PDB file of C-alpha atoms in Angstrom:
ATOM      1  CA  UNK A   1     103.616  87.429 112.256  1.00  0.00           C
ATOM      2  CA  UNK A   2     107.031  86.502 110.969  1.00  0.00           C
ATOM      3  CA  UNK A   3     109.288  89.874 111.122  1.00  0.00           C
ATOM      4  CA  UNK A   4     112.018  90.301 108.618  1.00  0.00           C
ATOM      5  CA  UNK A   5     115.418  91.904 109.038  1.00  0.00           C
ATOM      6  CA  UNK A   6     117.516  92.724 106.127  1.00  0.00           C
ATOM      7  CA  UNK A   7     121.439  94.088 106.835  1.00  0.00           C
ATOM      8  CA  UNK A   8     122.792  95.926 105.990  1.00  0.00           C
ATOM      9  CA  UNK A   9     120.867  98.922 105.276  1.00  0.00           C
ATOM     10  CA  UNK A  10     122.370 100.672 103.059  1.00  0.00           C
ATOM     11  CA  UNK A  11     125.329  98.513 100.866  1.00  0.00           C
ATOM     12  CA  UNK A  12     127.954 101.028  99.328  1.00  0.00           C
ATOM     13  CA  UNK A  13     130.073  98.974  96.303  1.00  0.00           C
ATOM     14  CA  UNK A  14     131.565  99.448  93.116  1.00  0.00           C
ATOM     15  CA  UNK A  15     130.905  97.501  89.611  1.00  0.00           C
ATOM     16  CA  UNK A  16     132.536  94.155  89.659  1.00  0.00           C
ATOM     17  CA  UNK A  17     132.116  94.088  93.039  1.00  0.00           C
ATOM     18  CA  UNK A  18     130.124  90.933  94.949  1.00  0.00           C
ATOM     19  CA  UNK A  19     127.120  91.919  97.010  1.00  0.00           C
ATOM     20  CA  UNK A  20     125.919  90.006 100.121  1.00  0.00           C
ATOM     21  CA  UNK A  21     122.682  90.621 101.447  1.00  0.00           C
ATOM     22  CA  UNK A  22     121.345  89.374 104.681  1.00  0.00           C
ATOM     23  CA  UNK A  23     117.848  88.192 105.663  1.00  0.00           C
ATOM     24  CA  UNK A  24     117.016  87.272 108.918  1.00  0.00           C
ATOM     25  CA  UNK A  25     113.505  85.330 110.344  1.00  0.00           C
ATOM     26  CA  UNK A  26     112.015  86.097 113.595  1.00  0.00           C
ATOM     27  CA  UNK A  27     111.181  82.186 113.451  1.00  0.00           C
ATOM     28  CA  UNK A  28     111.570  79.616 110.883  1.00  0.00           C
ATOM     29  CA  UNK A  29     109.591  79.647 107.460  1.00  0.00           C
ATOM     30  CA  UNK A  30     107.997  77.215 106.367  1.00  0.00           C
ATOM     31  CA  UNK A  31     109.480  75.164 103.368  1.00  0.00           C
ATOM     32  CA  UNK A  32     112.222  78.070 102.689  1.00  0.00           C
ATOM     33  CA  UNK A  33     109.564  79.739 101.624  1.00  0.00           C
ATOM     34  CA  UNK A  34     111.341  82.873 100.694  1.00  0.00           C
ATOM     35  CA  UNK A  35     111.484  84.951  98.186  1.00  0.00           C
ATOM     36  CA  UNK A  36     114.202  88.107  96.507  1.00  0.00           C
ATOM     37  CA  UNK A  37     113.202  91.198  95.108  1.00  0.00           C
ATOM     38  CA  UNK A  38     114.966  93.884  93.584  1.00  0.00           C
ATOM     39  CA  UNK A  39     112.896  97.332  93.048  1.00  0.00           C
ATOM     40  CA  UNK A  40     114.772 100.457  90.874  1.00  0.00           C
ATOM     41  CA  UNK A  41     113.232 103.741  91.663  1.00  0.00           C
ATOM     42  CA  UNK A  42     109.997 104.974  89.880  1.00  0.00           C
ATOM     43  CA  UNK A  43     109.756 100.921  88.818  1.00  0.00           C
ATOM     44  CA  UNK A  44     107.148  98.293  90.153  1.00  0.00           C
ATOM     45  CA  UNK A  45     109.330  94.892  91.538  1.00  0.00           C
ATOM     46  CA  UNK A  46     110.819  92.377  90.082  1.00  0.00           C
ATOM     47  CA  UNK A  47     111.347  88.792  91.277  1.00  0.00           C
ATOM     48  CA  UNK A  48     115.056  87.686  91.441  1.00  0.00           C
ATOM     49  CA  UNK A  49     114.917  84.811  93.715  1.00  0.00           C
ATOM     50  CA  UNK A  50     111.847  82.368  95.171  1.00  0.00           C
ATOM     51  CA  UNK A  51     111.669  79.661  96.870  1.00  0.00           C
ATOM     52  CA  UNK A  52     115.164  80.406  98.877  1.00  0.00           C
ATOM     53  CA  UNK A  53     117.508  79.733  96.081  1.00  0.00           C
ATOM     54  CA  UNK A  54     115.418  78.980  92.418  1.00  0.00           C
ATOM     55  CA  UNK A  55     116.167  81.863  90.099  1.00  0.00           C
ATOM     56  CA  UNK A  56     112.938  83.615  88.445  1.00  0.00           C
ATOM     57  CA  UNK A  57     112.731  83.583  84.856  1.00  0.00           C
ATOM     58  CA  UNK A  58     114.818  85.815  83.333  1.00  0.00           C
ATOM     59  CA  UNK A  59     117.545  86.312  85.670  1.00  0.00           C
ATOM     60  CA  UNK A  60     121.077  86.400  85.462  1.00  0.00           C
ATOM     61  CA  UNK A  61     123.035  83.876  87.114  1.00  0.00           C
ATOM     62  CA  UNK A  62     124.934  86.437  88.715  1.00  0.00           C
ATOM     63  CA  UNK A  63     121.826  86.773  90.759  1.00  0.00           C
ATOM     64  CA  UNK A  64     121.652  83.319  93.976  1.00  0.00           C
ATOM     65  CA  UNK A  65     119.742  82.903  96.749  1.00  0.00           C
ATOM     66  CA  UNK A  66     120.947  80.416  99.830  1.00  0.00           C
ATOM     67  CA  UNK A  67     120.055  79.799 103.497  1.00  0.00           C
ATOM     68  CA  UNK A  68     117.093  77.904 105.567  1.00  0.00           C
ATOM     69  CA  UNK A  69     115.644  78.179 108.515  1.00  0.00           C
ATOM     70  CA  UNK A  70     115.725  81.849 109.772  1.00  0.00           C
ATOM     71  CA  UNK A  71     118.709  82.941 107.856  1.00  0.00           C
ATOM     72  CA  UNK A  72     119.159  84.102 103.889  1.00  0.00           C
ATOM     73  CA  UNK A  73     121.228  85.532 101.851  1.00  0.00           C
ATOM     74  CA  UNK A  74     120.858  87.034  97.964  1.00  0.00           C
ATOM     75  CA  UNK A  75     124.722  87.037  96.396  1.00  0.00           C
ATOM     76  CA  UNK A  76     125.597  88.937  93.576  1.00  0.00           C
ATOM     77  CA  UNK A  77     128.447  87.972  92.138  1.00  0.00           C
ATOM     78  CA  UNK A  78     130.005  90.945  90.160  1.00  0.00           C
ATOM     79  CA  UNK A  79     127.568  94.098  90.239  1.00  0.00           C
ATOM     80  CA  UNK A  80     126.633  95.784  86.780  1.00  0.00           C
ATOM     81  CA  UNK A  81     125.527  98.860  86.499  1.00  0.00           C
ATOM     82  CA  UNK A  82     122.078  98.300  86.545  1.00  0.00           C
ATOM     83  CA  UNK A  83     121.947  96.467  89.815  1.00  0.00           C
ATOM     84  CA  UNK A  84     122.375  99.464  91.358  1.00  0.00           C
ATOM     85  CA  UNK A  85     118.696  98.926  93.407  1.00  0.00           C
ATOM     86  CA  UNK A  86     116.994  98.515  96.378  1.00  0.00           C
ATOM     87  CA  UNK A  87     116.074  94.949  97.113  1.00  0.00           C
ATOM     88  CA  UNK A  88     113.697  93.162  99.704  1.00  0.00           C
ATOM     89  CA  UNK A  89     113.455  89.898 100.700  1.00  0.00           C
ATOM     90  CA  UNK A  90     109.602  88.504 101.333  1.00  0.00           C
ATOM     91  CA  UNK A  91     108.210  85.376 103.230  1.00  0.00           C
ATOM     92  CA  UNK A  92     105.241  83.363 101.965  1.00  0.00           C
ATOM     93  CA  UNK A  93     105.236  80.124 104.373  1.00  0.00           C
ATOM     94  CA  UNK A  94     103.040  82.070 106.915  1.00  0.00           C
ATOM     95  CA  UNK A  95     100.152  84.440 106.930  1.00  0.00           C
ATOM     96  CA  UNK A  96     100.592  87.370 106.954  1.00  0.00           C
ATOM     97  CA  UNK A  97     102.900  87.458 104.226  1.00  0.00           C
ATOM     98  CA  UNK A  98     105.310  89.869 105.187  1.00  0.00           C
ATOM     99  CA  UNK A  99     109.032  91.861 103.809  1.00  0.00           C
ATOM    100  CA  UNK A 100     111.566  92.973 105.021  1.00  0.00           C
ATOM    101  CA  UNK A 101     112.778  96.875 105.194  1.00  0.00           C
ATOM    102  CA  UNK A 102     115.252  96.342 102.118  1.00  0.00           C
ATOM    103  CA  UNK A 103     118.816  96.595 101.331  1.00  0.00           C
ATOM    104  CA  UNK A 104     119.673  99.831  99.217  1.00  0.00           C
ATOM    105  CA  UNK A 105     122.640  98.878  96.997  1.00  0.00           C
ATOM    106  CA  UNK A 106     124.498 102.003  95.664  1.00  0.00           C
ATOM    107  CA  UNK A 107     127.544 102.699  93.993  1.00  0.00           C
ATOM    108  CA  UNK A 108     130.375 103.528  96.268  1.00  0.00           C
TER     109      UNK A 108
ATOM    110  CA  UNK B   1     103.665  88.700  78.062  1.00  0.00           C
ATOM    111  CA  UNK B   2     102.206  89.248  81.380  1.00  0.00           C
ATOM    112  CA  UNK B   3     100.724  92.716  81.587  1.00  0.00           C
ATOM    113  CA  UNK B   4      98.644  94.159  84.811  1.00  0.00           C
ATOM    114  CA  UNK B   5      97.122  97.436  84.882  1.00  0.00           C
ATOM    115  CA  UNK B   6      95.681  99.216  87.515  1.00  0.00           C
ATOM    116  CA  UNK B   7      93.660 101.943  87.690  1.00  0.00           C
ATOM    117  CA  UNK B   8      90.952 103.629  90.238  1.00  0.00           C
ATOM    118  CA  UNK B   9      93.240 105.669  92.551  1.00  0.00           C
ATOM    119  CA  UNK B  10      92.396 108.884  93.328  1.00  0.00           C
ATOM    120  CA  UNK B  11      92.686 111.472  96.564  1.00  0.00           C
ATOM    121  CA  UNK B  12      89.727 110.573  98.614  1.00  0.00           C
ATOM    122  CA  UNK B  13      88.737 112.260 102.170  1.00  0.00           C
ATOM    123  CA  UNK B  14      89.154 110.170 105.519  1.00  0.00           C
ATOM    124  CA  UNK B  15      86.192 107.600 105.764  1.00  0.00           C
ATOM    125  CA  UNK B  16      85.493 107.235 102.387  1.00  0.00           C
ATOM    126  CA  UNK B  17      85.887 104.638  99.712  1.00  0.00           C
ATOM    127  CA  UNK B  18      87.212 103.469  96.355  1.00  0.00           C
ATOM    128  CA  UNK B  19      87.358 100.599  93.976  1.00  0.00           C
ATOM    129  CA  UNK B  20      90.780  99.651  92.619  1.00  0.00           C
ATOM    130  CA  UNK B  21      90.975  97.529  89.442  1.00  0.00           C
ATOM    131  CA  UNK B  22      93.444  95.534  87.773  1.00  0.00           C
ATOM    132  CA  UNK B  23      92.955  94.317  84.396  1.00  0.00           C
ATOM    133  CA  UNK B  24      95.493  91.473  82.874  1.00  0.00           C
ATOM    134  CA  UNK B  25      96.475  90.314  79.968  1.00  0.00           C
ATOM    135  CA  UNK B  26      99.098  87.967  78.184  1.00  0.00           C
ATOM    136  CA  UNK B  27      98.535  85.117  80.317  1.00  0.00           C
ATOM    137  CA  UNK B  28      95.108  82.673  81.792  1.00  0.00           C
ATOM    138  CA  UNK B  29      93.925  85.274  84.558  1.00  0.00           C
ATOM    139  CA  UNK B  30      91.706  82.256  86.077  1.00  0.00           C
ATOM    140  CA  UNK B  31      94.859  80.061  86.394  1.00  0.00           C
ATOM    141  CA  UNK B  32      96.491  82.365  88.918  1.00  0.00           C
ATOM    142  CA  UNK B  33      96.612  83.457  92.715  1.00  0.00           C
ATOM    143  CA  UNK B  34      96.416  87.231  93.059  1.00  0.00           C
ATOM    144  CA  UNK B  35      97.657  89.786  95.270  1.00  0.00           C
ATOM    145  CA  UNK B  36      97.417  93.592  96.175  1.00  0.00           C
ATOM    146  CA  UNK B  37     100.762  94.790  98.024  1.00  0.00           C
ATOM    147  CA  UNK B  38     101.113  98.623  98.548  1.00  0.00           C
ATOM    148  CA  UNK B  39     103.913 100.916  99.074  1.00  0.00           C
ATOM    149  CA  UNK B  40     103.970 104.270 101.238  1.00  0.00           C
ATOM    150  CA  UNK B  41     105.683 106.664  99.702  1.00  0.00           C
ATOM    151  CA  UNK B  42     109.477 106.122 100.385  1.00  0.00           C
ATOM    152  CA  UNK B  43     108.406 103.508 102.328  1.00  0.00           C
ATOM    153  CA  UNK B  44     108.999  99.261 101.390  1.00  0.00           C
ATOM    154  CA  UNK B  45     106.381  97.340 100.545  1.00  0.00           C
ATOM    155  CA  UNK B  46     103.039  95.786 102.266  1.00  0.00           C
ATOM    156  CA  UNK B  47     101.022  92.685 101.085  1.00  0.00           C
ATOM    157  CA  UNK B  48      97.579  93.474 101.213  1.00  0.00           C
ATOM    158  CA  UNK B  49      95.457  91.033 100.541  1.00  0.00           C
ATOM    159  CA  UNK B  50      95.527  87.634  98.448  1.00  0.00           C
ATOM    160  CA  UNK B  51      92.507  85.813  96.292  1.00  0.00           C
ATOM    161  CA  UNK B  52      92.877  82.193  94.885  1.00  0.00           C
ATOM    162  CA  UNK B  53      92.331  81.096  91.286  1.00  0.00           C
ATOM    163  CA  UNK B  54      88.287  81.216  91.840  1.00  0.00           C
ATOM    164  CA  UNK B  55      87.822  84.018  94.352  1.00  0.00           C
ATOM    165  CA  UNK B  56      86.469  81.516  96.808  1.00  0.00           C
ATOM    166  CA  UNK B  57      89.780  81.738  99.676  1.00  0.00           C
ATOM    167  CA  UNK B  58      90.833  85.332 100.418  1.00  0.00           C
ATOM    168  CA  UNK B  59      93.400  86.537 103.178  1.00  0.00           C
ATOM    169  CA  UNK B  60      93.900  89.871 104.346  1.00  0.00           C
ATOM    170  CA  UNK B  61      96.803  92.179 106.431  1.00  0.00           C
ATOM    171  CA  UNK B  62      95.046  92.578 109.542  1.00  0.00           C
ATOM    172  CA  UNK B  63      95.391  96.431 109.128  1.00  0.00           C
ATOM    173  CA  UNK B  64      92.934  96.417 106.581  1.00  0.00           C
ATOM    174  CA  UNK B  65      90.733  93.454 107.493  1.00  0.00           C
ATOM    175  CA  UNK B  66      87.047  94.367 108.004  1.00  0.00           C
ATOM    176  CA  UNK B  67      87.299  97.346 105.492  1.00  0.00           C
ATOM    177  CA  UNK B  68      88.882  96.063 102.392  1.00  0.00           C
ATOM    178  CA  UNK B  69      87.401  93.455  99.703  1.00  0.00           C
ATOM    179  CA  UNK B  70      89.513  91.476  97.448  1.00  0.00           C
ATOM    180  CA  UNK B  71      87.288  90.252  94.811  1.00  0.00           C
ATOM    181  CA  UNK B  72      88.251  88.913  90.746  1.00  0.00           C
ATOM    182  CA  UNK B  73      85.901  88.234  87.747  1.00  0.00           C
ATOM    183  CA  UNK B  74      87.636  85.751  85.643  1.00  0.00           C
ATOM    184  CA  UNK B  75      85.353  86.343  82.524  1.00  0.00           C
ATOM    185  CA  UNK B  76      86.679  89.693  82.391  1.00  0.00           C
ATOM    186  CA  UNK B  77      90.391  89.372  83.495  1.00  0.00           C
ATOM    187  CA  UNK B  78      89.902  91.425  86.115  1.00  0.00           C
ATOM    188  CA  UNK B  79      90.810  91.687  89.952  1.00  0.00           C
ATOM    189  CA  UNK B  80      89.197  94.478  92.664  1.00  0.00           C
ATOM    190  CA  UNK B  81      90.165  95.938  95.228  1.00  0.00           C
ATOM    191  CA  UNK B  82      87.045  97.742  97.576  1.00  0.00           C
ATOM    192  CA  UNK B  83      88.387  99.921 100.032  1.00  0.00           C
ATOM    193  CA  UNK B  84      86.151 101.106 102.246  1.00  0.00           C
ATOM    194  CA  UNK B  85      86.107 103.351 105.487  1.00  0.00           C
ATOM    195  CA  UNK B  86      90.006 104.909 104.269  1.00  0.00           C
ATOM    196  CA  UNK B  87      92.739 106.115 106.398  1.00  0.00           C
ATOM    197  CA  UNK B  88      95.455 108.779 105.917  1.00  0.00           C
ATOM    198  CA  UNK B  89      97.825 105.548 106.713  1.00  0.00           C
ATOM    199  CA  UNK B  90      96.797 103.466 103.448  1.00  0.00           C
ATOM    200  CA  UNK B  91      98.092 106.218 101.264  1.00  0.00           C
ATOM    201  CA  UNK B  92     100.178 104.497  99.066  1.00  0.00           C
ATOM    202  CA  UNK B  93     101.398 103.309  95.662  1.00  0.00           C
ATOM    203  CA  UNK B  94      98.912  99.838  95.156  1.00  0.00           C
ATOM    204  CA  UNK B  95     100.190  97.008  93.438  1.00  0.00           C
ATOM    205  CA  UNK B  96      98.608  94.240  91.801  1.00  0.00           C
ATOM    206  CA  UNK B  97     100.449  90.894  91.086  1.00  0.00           C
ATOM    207  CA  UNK B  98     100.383  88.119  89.887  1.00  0.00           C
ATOM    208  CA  UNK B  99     101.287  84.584  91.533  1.00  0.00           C
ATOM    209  CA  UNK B 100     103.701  82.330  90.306  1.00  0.00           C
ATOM    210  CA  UNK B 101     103.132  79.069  88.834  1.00  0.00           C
ATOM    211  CA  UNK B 102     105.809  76.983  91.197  1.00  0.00           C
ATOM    212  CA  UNK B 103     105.253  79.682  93.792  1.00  0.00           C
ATOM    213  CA  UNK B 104     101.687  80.993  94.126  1.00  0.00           C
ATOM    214  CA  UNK B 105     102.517  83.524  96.523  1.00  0.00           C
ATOM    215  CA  UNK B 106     105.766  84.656  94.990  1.00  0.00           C
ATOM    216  CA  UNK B 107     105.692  87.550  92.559  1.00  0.00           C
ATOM    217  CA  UNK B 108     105.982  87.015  89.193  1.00  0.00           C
ATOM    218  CA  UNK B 109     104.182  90.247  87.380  1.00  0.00           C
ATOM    219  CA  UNK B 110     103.534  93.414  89.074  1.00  0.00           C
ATOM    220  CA  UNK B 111     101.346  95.897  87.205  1.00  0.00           C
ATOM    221  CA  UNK B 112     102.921  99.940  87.671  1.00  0.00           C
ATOM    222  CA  UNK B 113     100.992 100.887  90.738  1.00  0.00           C
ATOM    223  CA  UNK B 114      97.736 103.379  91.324  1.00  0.00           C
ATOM    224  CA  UNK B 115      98.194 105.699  93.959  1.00  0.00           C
ATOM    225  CA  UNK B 116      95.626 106.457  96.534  1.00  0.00           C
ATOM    226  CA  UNK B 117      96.145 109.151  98.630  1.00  0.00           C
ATOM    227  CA  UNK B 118      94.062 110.078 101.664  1.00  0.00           C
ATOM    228  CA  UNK B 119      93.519 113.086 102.878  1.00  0.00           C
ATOM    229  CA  UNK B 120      92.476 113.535 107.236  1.00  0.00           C
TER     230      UNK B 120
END
């Protein structure tokens, strides 16, 4: 099973701000096969990023995905308000599919 | 407009069973992989359990395998979930979603969750 850690935990910012988000492999996935997701509380998920860096439908271009390999990383380039989430990062290369803990962004 | 809905959950005693449901809408059910993913309360999320376009290639989370069925009927826009021999740890939040089209086992709808809670 491919583990996933996401650092930091907890990401204190301000609006405007840029948000870096770290996702880390415990062994390489298959075809970048990763995927960004960005869950406000009381709300199902929503897809920001698959595929390692191909934006979902929808979403701002504030919102990109990079990395290979074993290491990711979801930018946001200047927070709004409503970013203001918790977000996970998933792999689908290998079963099981699995996530990673999440990254709670919240306003400094 | 790609709409899930789930429904089913309940509070159930240890050992026993339930049928989650997920009905969709807005877009060609039959086209799509589907997933259940769950959430503990507080807790980030799980996959489940994942069924191809015609039900015939299903995976499971080995913490469920043996006990839980994932199972669709395309005429009626409709995937289950059968849960059977329940444990106080699948109490959770239940999610069904949708596949995308360049990613089949990315997310691309989520329906609003039907809690299960289990009860030792």
């Amino acid at each position: 099973e491919i583990v996933l850690t996401q650092s930091p935990g907890t990401l204190s910012l301000s609006p405007g701000e840029r948000a870096t988000l770290s996702c880390r492999a415990s062994q390489s996935i298959i075809s970048n096969y990763l995927a960004w997701y960005q869950q406000k509380r009381g709300q199902a998920p929503r897809l920001l990023i698959y595929g390692a860096s191909n934006r979902a439908t929808g979403i701002p271009d504030r919102f990109s995905g990079s990395g290979s390999g074993t290491d990711f990383t979801l930018t946001i380039s200047r927070l709004e308000p409503e970013d203001f989430a918790v977000y996970y990062c998933q792999q689908y290369g290998s079963s099981p599919i699995t996530f990673g803990p999440g990254t709670k962004v919240d306003i400094k | 407009e790609v709409q899930l809905v789930e429904s089913g959950g309940g509070l159930v005693q240890s050992g026993g069973s339930l049928r989650l449901s997920c009905a969709a809408s807005g877009f060609t059910f039959g086209n799509y992989w589907m997933h259940w993913v769950r959430q503990a309360p507080g807790k980030g999320l799980v996959w489940v359990s994942r069924l191809n376009f015609l039900g015939s290639t299903t995976d499971y989370a080995d913490s469920v395998k043996g006990r839980f069925t994932i199972s669709r009927d395309n005429a009626k826009n409709t995937l289950y979930l059968q849960m059977n021999s329940l444990r106080a740890e699948d109490t959770a939040l239940y999610y069904c979603a949708r596949g995308g089209s360049d990613a089949p086992m990315a997310y691309t709808g989520w329906g609003q969750g039907t809690l299960v809670t289990v009860s030792s």
